[in-house]
Coordinates of C-alpha atoms in Angstrom, one line a residue:
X1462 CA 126.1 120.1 199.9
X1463 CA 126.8 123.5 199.0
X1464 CA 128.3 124.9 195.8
X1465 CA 130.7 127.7 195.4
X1466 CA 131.1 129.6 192.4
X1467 CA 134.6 131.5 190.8
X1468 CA 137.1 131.4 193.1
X1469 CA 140.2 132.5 191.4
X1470 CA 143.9 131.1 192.1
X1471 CA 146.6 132.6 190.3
X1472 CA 149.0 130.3 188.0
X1473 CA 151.5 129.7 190.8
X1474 CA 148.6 129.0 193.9
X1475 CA 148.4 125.6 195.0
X1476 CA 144.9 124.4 195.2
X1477 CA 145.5 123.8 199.1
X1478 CA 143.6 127.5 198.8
X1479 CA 140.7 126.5 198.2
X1480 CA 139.7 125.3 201.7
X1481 CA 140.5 128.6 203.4
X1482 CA 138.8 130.4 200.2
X1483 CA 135.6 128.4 200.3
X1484 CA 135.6 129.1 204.2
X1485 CA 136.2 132.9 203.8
X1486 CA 132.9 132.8 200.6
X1487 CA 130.9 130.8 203.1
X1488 CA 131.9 133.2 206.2
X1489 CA 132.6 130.6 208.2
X1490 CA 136.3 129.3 210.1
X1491 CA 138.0 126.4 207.7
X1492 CA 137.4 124.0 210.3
X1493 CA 133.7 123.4 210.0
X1494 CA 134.9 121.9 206.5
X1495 CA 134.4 118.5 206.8
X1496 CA 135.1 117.4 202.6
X1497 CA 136.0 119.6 199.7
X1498 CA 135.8 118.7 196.1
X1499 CA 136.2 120.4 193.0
X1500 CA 133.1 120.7 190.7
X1501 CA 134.6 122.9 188.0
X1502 CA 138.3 124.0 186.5
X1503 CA 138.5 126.7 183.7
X1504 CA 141.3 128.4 182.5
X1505 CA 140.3 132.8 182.3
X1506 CA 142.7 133.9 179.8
X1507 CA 140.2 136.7 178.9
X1508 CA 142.9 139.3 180.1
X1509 CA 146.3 138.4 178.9
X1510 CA 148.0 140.2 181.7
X1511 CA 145.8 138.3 184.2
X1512 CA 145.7 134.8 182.8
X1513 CA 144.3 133.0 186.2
X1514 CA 142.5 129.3 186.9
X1515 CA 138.9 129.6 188.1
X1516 CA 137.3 127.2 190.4
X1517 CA 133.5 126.0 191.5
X1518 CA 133.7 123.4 194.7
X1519 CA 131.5 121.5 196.3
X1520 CA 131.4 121.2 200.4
X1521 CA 130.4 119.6 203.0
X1522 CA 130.3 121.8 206.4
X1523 CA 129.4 120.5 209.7
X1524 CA 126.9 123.2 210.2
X1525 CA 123.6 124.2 209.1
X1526 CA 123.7 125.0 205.1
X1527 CA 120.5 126.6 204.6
X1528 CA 121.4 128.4 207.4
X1529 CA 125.0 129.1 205.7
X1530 CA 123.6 129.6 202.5
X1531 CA 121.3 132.6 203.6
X1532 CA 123.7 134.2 205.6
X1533 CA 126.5 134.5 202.6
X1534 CA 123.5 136.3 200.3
X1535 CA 125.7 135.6 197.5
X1536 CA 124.8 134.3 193.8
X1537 CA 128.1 132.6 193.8
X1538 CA 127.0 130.4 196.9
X1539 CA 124.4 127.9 196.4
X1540 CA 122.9 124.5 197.8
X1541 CA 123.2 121.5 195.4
X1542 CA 121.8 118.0 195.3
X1543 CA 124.4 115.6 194.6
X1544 CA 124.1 113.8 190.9
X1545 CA 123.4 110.6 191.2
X1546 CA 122.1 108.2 187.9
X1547 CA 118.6 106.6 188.6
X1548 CA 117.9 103.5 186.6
X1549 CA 114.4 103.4 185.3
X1550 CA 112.2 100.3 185.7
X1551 CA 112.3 97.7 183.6
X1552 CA 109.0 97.3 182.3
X1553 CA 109.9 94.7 179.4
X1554 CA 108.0 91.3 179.6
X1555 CA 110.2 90.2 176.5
X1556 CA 112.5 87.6 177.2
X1557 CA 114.7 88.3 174.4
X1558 CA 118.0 89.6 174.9
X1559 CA 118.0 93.3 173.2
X1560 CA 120.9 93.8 170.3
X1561 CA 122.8 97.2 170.2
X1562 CA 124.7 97.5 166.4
X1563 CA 127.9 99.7 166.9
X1564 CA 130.1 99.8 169.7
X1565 CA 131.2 103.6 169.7
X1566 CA 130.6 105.8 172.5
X1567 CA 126.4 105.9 171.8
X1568 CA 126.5 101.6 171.9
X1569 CA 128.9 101.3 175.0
X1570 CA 126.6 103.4 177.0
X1571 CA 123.3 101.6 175.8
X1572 CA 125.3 98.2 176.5
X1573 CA 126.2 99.6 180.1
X1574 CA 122.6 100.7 180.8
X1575 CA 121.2 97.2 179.5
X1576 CA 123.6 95.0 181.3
X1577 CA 123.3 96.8 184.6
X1578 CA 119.3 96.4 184.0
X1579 CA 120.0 92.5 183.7
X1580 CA 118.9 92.4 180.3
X1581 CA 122.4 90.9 179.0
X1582 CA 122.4 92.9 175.8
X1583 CA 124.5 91.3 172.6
X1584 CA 126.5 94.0 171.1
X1585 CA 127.7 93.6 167.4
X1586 CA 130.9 95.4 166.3
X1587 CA 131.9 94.9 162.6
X1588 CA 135.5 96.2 163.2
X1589 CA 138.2 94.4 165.8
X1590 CA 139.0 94.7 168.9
X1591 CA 141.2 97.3 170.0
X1592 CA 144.5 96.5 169.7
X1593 CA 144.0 94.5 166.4
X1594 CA 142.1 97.6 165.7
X1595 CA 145.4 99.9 166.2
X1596 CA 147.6 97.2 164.5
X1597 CA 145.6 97.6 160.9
X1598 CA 145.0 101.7 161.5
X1599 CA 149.0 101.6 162.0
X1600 CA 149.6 99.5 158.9
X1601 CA 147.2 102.0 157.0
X1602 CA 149.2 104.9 158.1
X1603 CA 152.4 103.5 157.6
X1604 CA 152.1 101.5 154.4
X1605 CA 148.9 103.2 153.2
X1606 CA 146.7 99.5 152.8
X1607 CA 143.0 100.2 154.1
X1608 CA 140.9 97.7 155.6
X1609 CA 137.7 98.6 155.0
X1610 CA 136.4 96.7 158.1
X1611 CA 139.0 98.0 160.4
X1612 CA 140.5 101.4 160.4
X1613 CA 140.0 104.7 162.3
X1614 CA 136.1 104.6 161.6
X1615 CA 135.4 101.1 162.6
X1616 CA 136.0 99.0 165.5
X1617 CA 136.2 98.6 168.9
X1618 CA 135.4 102.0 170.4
X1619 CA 134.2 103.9 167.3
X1620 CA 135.4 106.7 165.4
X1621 CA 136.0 108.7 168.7
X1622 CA 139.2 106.4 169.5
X1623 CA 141.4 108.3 167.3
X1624 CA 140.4 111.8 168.2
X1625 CA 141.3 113.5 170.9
X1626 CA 139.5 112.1 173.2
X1627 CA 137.1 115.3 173.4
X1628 CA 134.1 115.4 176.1
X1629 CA 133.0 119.1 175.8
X1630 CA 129.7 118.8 174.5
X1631 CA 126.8 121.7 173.9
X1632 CA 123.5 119.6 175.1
X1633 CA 122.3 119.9 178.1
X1634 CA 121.6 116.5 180.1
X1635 CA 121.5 115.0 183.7
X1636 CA 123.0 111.8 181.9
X1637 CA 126.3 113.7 180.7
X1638 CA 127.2 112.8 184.5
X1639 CA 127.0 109.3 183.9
X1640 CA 128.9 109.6 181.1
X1641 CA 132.0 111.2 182.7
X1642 CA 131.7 108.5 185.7
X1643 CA 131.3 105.4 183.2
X1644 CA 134.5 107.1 181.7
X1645 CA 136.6 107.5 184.7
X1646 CA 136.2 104.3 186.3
X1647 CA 137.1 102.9 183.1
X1648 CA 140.3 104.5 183.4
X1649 CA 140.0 108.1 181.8
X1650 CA 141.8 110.7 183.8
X1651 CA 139.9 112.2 187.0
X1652 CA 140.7 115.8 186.0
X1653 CA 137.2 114.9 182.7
X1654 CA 135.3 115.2 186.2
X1655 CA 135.5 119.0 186.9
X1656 CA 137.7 120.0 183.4
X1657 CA 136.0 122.4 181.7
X1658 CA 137.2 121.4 178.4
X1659 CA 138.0 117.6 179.5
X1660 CA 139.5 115.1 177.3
X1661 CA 141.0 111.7 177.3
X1662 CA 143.8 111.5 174.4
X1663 CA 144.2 109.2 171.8
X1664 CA 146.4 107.0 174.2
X1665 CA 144.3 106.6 177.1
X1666 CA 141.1 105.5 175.1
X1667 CA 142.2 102.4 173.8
X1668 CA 142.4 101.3 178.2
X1669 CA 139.1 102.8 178.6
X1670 CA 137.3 101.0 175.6
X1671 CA 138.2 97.8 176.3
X1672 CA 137.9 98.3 180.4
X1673 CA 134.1 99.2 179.5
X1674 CA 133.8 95.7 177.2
X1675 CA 134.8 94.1 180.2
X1676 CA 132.5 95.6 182.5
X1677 CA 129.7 94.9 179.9
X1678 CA 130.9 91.3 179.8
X1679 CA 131.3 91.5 183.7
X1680 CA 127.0 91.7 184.0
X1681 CA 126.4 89.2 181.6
X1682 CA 126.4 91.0 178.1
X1683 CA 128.2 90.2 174.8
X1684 CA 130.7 91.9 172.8
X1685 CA 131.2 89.9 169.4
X1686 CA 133.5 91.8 167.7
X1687 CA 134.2 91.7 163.7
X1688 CA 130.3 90.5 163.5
X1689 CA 128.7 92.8 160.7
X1690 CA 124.9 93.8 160.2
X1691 CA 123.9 92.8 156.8
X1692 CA 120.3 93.2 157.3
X1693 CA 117.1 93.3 160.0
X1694 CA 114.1 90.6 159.9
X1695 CA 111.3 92.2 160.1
X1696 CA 107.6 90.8 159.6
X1697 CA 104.7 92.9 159.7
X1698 CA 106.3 96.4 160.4
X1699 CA 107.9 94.7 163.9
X1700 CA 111.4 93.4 164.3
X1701 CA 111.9 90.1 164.8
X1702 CA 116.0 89.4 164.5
X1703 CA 118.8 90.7 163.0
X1704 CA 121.2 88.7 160.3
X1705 CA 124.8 89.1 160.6
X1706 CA 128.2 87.6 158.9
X1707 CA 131.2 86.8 161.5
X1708 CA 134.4 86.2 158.9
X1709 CA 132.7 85.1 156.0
X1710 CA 129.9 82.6 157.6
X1711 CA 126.2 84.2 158.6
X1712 CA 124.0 83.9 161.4
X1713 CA 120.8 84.7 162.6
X1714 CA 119.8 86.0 166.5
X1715 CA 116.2 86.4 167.4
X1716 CA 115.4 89.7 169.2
X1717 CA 112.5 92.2 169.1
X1718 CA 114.5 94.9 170.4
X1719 CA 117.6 96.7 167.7
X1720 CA 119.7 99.8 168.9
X1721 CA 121.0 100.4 165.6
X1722 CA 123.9 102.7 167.3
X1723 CA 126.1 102.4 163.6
X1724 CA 128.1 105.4 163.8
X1725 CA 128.3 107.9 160.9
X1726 CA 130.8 106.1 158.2
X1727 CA 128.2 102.9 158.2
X1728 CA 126.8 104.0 154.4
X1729 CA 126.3 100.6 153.2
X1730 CA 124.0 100.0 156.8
X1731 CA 122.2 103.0 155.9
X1732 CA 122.1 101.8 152.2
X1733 CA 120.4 98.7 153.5
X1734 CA 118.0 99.9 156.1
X1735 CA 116.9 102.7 153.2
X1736 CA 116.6 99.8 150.6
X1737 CA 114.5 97.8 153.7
X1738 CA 111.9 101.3 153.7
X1739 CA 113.7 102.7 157.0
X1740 CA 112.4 106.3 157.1
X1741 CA 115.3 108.6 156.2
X1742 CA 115.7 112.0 155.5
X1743 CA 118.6 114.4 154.8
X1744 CA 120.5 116.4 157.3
X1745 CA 122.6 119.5 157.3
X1746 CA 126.5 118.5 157.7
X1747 CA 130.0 120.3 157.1
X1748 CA 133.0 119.9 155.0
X1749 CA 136.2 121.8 155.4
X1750 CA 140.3 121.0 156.0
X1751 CA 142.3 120.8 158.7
X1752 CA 144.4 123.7 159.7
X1753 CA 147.5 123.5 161.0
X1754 CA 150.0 126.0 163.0
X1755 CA 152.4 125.9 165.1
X1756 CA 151.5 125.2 168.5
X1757 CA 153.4 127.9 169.8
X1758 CA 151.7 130.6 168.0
X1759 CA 148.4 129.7 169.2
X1760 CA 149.7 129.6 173.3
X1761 CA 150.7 133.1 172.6
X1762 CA 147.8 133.9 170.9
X1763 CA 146.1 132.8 174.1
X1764 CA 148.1 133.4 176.9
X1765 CA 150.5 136.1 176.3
X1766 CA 153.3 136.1 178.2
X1767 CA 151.9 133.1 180.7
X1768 CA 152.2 131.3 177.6
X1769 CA 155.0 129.0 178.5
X1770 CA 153.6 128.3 182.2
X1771 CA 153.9 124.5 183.3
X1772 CA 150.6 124.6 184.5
X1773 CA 148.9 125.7 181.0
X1774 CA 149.8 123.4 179.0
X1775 CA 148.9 123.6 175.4
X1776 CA 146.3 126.6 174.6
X1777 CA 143.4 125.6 172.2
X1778 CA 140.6 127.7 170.3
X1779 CA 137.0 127.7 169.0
X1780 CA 135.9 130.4 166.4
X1781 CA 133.2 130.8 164.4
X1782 CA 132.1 133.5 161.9
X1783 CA 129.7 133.9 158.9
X1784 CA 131.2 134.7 155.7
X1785 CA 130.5 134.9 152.1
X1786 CA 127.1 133.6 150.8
X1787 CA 126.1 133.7 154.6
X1788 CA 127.6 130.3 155.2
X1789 CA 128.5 129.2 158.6
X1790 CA 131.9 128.7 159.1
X1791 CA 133.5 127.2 162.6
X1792 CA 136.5 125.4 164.0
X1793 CA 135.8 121.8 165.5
X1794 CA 137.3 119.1 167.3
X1795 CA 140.5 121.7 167.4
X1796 CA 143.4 119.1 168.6
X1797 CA 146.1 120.9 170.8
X1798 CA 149.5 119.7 170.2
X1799 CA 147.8 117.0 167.8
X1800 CA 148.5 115.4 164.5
X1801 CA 146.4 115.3 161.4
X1802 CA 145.4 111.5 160.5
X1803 CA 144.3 109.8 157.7
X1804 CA 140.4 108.6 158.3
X1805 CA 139.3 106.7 155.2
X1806 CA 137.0 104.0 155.7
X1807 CA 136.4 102.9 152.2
X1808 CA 138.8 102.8 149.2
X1809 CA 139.9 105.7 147.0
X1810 CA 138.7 108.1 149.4
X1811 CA 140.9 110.4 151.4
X1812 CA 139.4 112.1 154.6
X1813 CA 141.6 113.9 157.0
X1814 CA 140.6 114.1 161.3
X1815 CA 142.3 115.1 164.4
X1816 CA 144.1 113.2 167.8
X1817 CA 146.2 114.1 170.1
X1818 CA 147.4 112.1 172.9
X1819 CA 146.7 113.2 177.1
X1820 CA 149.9 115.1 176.8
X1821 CA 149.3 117.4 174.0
X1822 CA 152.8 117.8 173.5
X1823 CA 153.2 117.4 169.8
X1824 CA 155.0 120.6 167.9
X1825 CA 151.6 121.4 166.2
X1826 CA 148.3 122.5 167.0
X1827 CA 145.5 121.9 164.6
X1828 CA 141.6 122.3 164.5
X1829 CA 138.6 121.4 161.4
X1830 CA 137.8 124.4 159.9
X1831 CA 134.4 123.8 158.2
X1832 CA 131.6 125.2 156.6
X1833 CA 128.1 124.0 156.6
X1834 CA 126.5 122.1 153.7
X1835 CA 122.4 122.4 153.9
X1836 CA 120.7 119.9 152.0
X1837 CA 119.6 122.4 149.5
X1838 CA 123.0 122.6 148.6
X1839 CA 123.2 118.3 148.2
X1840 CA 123.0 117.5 143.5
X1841 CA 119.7 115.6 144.8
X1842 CA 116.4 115.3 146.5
X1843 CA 117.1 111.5 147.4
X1844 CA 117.9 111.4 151.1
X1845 CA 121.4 109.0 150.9
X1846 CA 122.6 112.7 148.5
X1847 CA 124.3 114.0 151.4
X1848 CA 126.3 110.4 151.6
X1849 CA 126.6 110.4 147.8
X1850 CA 128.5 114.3 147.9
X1851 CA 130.4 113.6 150.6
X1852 CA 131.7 110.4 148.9
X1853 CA 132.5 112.3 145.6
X1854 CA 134.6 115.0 147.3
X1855 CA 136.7 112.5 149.0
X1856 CA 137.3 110.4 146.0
X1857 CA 138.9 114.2 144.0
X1858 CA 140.6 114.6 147.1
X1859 CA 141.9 110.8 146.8
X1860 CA 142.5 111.5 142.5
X1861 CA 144.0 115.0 143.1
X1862 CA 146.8 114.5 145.4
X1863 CA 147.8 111.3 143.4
X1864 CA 146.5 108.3 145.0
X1865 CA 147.9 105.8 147.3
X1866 CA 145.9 108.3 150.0
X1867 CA 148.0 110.9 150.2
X1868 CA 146.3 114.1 151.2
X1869 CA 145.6 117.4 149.3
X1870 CA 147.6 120.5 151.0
X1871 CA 147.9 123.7 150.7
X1872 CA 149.7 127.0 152.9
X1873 CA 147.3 129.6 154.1
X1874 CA 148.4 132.1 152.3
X1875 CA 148.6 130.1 148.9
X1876 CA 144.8 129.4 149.6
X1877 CA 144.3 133.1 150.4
X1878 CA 145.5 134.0 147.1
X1879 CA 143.9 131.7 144.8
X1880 CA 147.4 130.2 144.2
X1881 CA 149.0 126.1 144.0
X1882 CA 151.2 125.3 146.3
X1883 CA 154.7 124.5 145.5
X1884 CA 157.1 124.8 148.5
X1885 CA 156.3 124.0 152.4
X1886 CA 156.8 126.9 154.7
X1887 CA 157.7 126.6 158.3
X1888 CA 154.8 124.4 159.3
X1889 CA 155.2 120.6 158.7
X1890 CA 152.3 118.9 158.1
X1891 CA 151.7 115.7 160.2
X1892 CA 149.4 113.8 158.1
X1893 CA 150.8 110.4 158.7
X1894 CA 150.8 108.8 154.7
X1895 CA 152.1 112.1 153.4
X1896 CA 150.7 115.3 151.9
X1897 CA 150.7 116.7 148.0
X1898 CA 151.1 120.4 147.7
X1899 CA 148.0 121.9 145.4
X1900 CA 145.3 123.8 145.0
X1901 CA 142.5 122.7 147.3
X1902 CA 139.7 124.3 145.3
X1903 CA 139.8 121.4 142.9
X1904 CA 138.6 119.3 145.4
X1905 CA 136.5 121.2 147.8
X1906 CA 133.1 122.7 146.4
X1907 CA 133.0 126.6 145.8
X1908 CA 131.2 127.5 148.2
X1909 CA 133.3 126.1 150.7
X1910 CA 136.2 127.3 149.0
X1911 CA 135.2 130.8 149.3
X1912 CA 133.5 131.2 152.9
X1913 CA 136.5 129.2 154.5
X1914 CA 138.8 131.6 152.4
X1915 CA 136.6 134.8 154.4
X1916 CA 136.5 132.8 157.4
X1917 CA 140.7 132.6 158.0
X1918 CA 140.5 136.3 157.6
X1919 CA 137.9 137.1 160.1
X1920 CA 139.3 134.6 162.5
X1921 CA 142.6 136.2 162.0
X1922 CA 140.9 139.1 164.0
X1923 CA 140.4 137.1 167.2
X1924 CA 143.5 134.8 167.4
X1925 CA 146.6 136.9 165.9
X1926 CA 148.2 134.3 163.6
X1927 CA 145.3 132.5 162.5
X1928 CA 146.3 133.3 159.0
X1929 CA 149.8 132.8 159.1
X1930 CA 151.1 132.0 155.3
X1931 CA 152.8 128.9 156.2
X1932 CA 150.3 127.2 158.2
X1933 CA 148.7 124.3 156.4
X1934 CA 145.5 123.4 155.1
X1935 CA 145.1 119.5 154.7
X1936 CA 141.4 118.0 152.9
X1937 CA 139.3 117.0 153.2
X1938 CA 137.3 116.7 156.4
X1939 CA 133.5 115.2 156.0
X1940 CA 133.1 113.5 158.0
X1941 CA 131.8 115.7 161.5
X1942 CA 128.9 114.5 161.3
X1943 CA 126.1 112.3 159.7
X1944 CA 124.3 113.5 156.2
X1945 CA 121.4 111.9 156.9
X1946 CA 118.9 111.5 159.9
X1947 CA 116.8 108.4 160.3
X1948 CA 113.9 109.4 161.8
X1949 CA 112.4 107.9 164.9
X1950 CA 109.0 108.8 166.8
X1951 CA 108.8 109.8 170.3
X1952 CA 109.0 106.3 171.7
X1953 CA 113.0 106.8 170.2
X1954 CA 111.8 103.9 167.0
X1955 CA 111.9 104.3 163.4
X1956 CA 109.0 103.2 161.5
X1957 CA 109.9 99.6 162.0
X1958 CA 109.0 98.9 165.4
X1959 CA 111.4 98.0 168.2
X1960 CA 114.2 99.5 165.8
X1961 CA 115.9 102.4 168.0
X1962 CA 118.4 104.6 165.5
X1963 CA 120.8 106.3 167.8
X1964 CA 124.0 108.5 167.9
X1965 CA 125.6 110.4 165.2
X1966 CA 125.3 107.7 162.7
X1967 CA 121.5 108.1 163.1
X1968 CA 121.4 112.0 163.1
X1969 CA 121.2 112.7 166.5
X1970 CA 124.8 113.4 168.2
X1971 CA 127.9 115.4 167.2
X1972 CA 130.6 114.1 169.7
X1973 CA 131.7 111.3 172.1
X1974 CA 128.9 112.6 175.0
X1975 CA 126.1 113.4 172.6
X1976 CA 126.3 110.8 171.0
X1977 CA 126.6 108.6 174.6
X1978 CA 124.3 110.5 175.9
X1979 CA 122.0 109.6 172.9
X1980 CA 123.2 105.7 174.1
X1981 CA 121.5 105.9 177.4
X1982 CA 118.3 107.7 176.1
X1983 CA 117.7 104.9 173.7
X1984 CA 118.5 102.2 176.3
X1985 CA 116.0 103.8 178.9
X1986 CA 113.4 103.4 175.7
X1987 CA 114.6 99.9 175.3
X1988 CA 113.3 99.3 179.4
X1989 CA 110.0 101.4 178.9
X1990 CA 109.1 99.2 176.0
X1991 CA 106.3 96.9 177.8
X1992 CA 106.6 94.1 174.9

């Protein structure tokens, strides 16, 4: 197969070009084409008066490649190896069946990998099922009554089923292949094949979460949903089952194999397996707001006048600066045409995130803006501090806009200028329960406060509009990540053996294909283990 690199089609090209493009880079007549596929599709808006789509594509020519290949002596031509996942042998001799805790994106794709091994895997999932799952996150955002057991942090699918569905992802990893496949043919859209920024939306994910239960169940593993870790048994540093309460009544499954894939909003899990001498150390994370504009602004920000082109859709953005006190400060999981939504998995806590559906067509575009928190910066040594901080800002968050989990808001420019709030502006703010106009710095620490406060100016510089007065800041957001990091040796187990901590709960992803990724990593661990 042959690869070719940035061929450009203009907004109103059909992709029927391609062919006689990818003949013209290879030198060759259109005809010796036998099968073109597209490998790659970016949006250049680099130049807003050129604002083009940019293509890599995969061939298949009836001639000689190598021969091809030479004769083109271009770096934009070059011979790949189709991807294709490998299973590794199964060297267990155990003939338990292996437990993954967690059914986010790390614990589906260690549940895939162990069920197509034959291992029949039992997955435990202390939330509901998806559409039960929806049901109580609806009554939550509607009539603002938590369930602590089932809301947009737990259940079926993880936190990553209210988010946008993002699968751009900064590790590098033959297995992020697998991931996009196990994704499609679960029924994401083909376009997360060769997207450069692909995503799912909100909407689609609930089909492809239960369509990858089924295949799990399909090859002989188990999905037993609202089943709740409440603690590991473990005999002379090995582990030998797990203990876990299904609606009130507890049970016991014998296992010397744990993928403890928890997810990062399990604190009382990561209470227990602290309490049980679980190695545990701190880890940096980041706390911030949402910011919200109008969607508009940004695709004009972005794309200039090809800003209202069909074909563009809605524009996104990722920044990042330094700013007072040298802190980090960065935009994440930015949401085009999104909502803001309510995220608290525990009571009198508010935490804000971001979805938006496949379409992206909501009137508002909004983004994290955070800053990073370093554990020197945690009120402790003890390694649950971070959990502890995080906690405490979300309960001011939860006092300060009144209770009943409302959110804190503030405009731009009211945050710019030290001032409270009083009056929206032109941007409304789409947290679902409703928002309480204030003065964030009551609830967001200092430091935050102030680089965030530099950031929106800098950022200002590359997207015209960034700081617009009216747009809105809602808080908090802590949850982007894990505080803490259970450690694990090379072998992927903690110091109790046959325990594999994995994902973002465990300190080792920061997204829905990291943290997957992370899944199959730990599964392939699971099948080198020779016990």
């Amino acid at each position: 197969m042959i690869r070719i690199n940035e061929i450009k089609l203009s907004l109103d090209d059909g992709e029927e070009l391609l062919k006689p493009r990818a003949a013209k880079a290879l030198k060759i007549n259109e005809k010796y084409i036998k099968l073109l596929s597209i490998f790659k599709k970016s949006v250049d808006a680099r130049r807003k008066d050129d604002v083009h789509f940019t293509y890599s594509v995969d061939v298949e020519i009836a001639l000689d490649e190598a021969q091809i290949v030479q004769k083109c002596k271009s770096n934009k031509v070059q011979r790949v190896k189709p991807y294709t996942y490998e299973m590794p042998v199964n060297n267990r001799a155990s003939q338990f069946r292996p437990i993954v805790v967690g059914f986010g994106p790390a614990g589906m794709l260690a549940g895939i990998i162990l069920a197509e091994a034959g291992l029949r895997p039992i997955i435990l999932e202390r939330g509901k099922d998806i559409d039960a799952r929806q049901r109580d996150v609806n009554t939550f955002w509607t009539k603002a009554k938590l369930d602590e057991e089932s809301n947009v942090q737990f259940g079926e699918g993880g936190a990553g089923t209210f988010s946008d569905g993002k699968l751009t992802t900064g590790i590098k990893s033959p297995f992020i292949r697998k991931v996009l496949q196990e994704l499609y043919e679960a029924g994401a859209p083909e376009e997360i094949l060769y997207s450069s920024k692909p995503h799912i939306g909100t909407d689609r994910l609930a089909i492809v979460v239960k369509n990858i239960r089924k295949k799990i169940e399909r090859l002989g593993g188990e999905v037993r949903l609202e089943c709740k870790l409440e603690k590991l048994l473990v005999a002379n540093g090995f582990v030998h089952g797990v203990h876990y309460t299904h609606r009130g009544e507890g049970y016991d499954i014998e296992t010397d194999s744990v993928i403890m894939a928890i997810g990062h909003s399990a604190r009382d899990t990561v209470e227990m397996l602290y309490h049980m001498g679980v190695e545990i150390i701190q880890k940096p994370f980041s706390v911030g707001a949402r910011i919200e504009h109008p969607q508009s602004l940004i695709n004009k920000a972005q794309y200039g006048k090809f800003a209202d082109h069909p074909k563009l859709g809605a524009a996104d953005y990722k920044l990042s600066c330094h700013g007072l006190h040298e802190r980090g400060a960065y935009t994440f999981c930015m949401c085009p045409g999104g909502t803001v939504v309510a995220a608290a998995s525990e009571k009198e806590g508010v935490i804000v995130n971001g979805m938006s559906s496949l379409a992206r067509d909501g009137q508002n575009a909004n983004s994290a803006l955070l800053v990073g928190i370093e554990p020197k910066d945690f009120p402790s040594e003890h390694p649950l501090a971070g959990i502890y901080y995080q906690r405490e800002i979300e309960h001011k968050a939860f006092e300060l806009a009144g209770g009943n989990y409302k959110a804190p808001a503030q405009l731009v420019g009211d945050f710019l200028q030290n001032k409270k709030s009083t009056v929206l502006g032109d941007v409304e703010p789409t947290y679902p329960i409703g928002v309480t106009l204030t003065d964030l710095g009551k609830c967001l620490p200092e430091k935050v406060k102030h680089t965030m406060q530099s950031a929106i100016v800098e950022m200002d510089k590359k997207l015209n509009g960034f700081k617009l007065y009216d747009a809105v800041l809602t808080a908090p957001e802590t949850r982007s990540s894990s505080s803490v990091r259970i450690v694990r040796d090379e072998f992927l187990q903690c110091n109790i053996s046959g325990v594999y901590p994995c994902g973002e709960g465990a300190g080792y992803a920061g997204g829905i294909v990291s943290a997957a990724v992370d899944g199959i990593k730990c599964a392939h661990a699971v099948l080198a283990d020779e016990h």
